[in-house]
Amino acid sequence: MTVVDDQTAPPPAGPPPRLLDVGVRVAGALIVVVAGVLTGVLELLLATVRVGGYLIGVSALIAVGANIVLSWFAYEAVGRRWAVALPAVPWFALMAVAAVRTSEGDLLLAGDNWVGLAMIVAGAMTFAVMGFRQILAPTHTLGG
């Protein structure tokens, strides 16, 4: 006959799980905000790409793809439905700044550039659709 001791395992060493979870979520939120700025800059740089003298719409396509990925990652990293705003706000701010002429006359996004306008519309609609999907998505629980 064996006797089993009713001992529990010692608690794991390191930071508390709750603190670690919050730290990972904050780091994910910062990554998403920075990625929103970086993709916005990339899209602005590609808005003037020409092939054979004609503007191509690669910037608008990248805006759609990047904003879908950013919205998805924001929700996964932060775990909240409102997280889609984290990449959207700096992206919109960057587009607004790019459309305003400086005192020196510089302009990043001209009104006669159809690719830039398509990029803004496509990117904004992508963030809107992804946010709306988050609102309508059913809540999922850990147990079922």
mmCIF file of C-alpha atoms in Angstrom, residues 4-72:
data_model
loop_
_atom_site.group_PDB
_atom_site.id
_atom_site.type_symbol
_atom_site.label_atom_id
_atom_site.label_comp_id
_atom_site.label_asym_id
_atom_site.label_seq_id
_atom_site.Cartn_x
_atom_site.Cartn_y
_atom_site.Cartn_z
ATOM 1 C CA VAL A 4 0.509 9.709 -1.696
ATOM 2 C CA ASP A 5 1.356 12.987 -0.075
ATOM 3 C CA ASP A 6 -1.176 15.709 -0.663
ATOM 4 C CA GLN A 7 1.416 18.305 -1.568
ATOM 5 C CA THR A 8 0.876 20.963 -4.164
ATOM 6 C CA ALA A 9 3.478 22.110 -6.654
ATOM 7 C CA PRO A 10 5.382 25.272 -5.753
ATOM 8 C CA PRO A 11 4.184 28.426 -7.506
ATOM 9 C CA PRO A 12 6.080 29.260 -10.685
ATOM 10 C CA ALA A 13 8.830 31.817 -10.404
ATOM 11 C CA GLY A 14 8.584 35.081 -12.287
ATOM 12 C CA PRO A 15 6.071 37.872 -12.665
ATOM 13 C CA PRO A 16 2.426 37.251 -11.923
ATOM 14 C CA PRO A 17 0.465 35.985 -14.957
ATOM 15 C CA ARG A 18 -1.874 39.005 -14.902
ATOM 16 C CA LEU A 19 1.023 41.461 -15.048
ATOM 17 C CA LEU A 20 2.614 39.521 -17.884
ATOM 18 C CA ASP A 21 -0.684 39.490 -19.793
ATOM 19 C CA VAL A 22 -1.077 43.257 -19.451
ATOM 20 C CA GLY A 23 2.525 43.778 -20.536
ATOM 21 C CA VAL A 24 2.061 41.674 -23.658
ATOM 22 C CA ARG A 25 -1.158 43.519 -24.537
ATOM 23 C CA VAL A 26 0.491 46.936 -24.112
ATOM 24 C CA ALA A 27 3.454 45.833 -26.229
ATOM 25 C CA GLY A 28 1.055 44.565 -28.906
ATOM 26 C CA ALA A 29 -0.809 47.880 -28.845
ATOM 27 C CA LEU A 30 2.429 49.835 -29.319
ATOM 28 C CA ILE A 31 3.486 47.570 -32.178
ATOM 29 C CA VAL A 32 0.133 48.087 -33.900
ATOM 30 C CA VAL A 33 0.313 51.887 -33.565
ATOM 31 C CA VAL A 34 3.844 51.982 -34.987
ATOM 32 C CA ALA A 35 2.849 49.578 -37.772
ATOM 33 C CA GLY A 36 -0.101 51.847 -38.648
ATOM 34 C CA VAL A 37 2.292 54.764 -39.098
ATOM 35 C CA LEU A 38 4.814 52.716 -41.072
ATOM 36 C CA THR A 39 2.256 51.281 -43.472
ATOM 37 C CA GLY A 40 0.798 54.759 -43.972
ATOM 38 C CA VAL A 41 4.245 56.107 -44.893
ATOM 39 C CA LEU A 42 4.838 53.187 -47.254
ATOM 40 C CA GLU A 43 1.478 53.756 -48.938
ATOM 41 C CA LEU A 44 2.206 57.468 -49.350
ATOM 42 C CA LEU A 45 5.574 56.690 -50.928
ATOM 43 C CA LEU A 46 3.992 54.220 -53.342
ATOM 44 C CA ALA A 47 1.133 56.551 -54.314
ATOM 45 C CA THR A 48 3.279 58.128 -57.019
ATOM 46 C CA VAL A 49 4.708 54.924 -58.535
ATOM 47 C CA ARG A 50 4.453 54.956 -62.295
ATOM 48 C CA VAL A 51 4.963 52.278 -64.910
ATOM 49 C CA GLY A 52 5.424 53.504 -68.451
ATOM 50 C CA GLY A 53 4.476 57.018 -67.354
ATOM 51 C CA TYR A 54 1.116 55.948 -65.915
ATOM 52 C CA LEU A 55 0.154 55.813 -62.265
ATOM 53 C CA ILE A 56 -0.531 52.312 -60.999
ATOM 54 C CA GLY A 57 -2.798 51.576 -58.058
ATOM 55 C CA VAL A 58 -0.399 49.475 -56.008
ATOM 56 C CA SER A 59 -0.733 51.854 -53.057
ATOM 57 C CA ALA A 60 -4.487 51.326 -52.791
ATOM 58 C CA LEU A 61 -4.047 47.552 -52.886
ATOM 59 C CA ILE A 62 -1.403 47.691 -50.170
ATOM 60 C CA ALA A 63 -3.690 49.930 -48.089
ATOM 61 C CA VAL A 64 -6.458 47.329 -48.183
ATOM 62 C CA GLY A 65 -4.199 44.382 -47.422
ATOM 63 C CA ALA A 66 -2.166 46.099 -44.726
ATOM 64 C CA ASN A 67 -5.220 47.544 -42.974
ATOM 65 C CA ILE A 68 -6.901 44.130 -42.872
ATOM 66 C CA VAL A 69 -3.801 42.598 -41.310
ATOM 67 C CA LEU A 70 -3.350 45.498 -38.879
ATOM 68 C CA SER A 71 -6.985 45.332 -37.759
ATOM 69 C CA TRP A 72 -6.809 41.588 -37.237
#
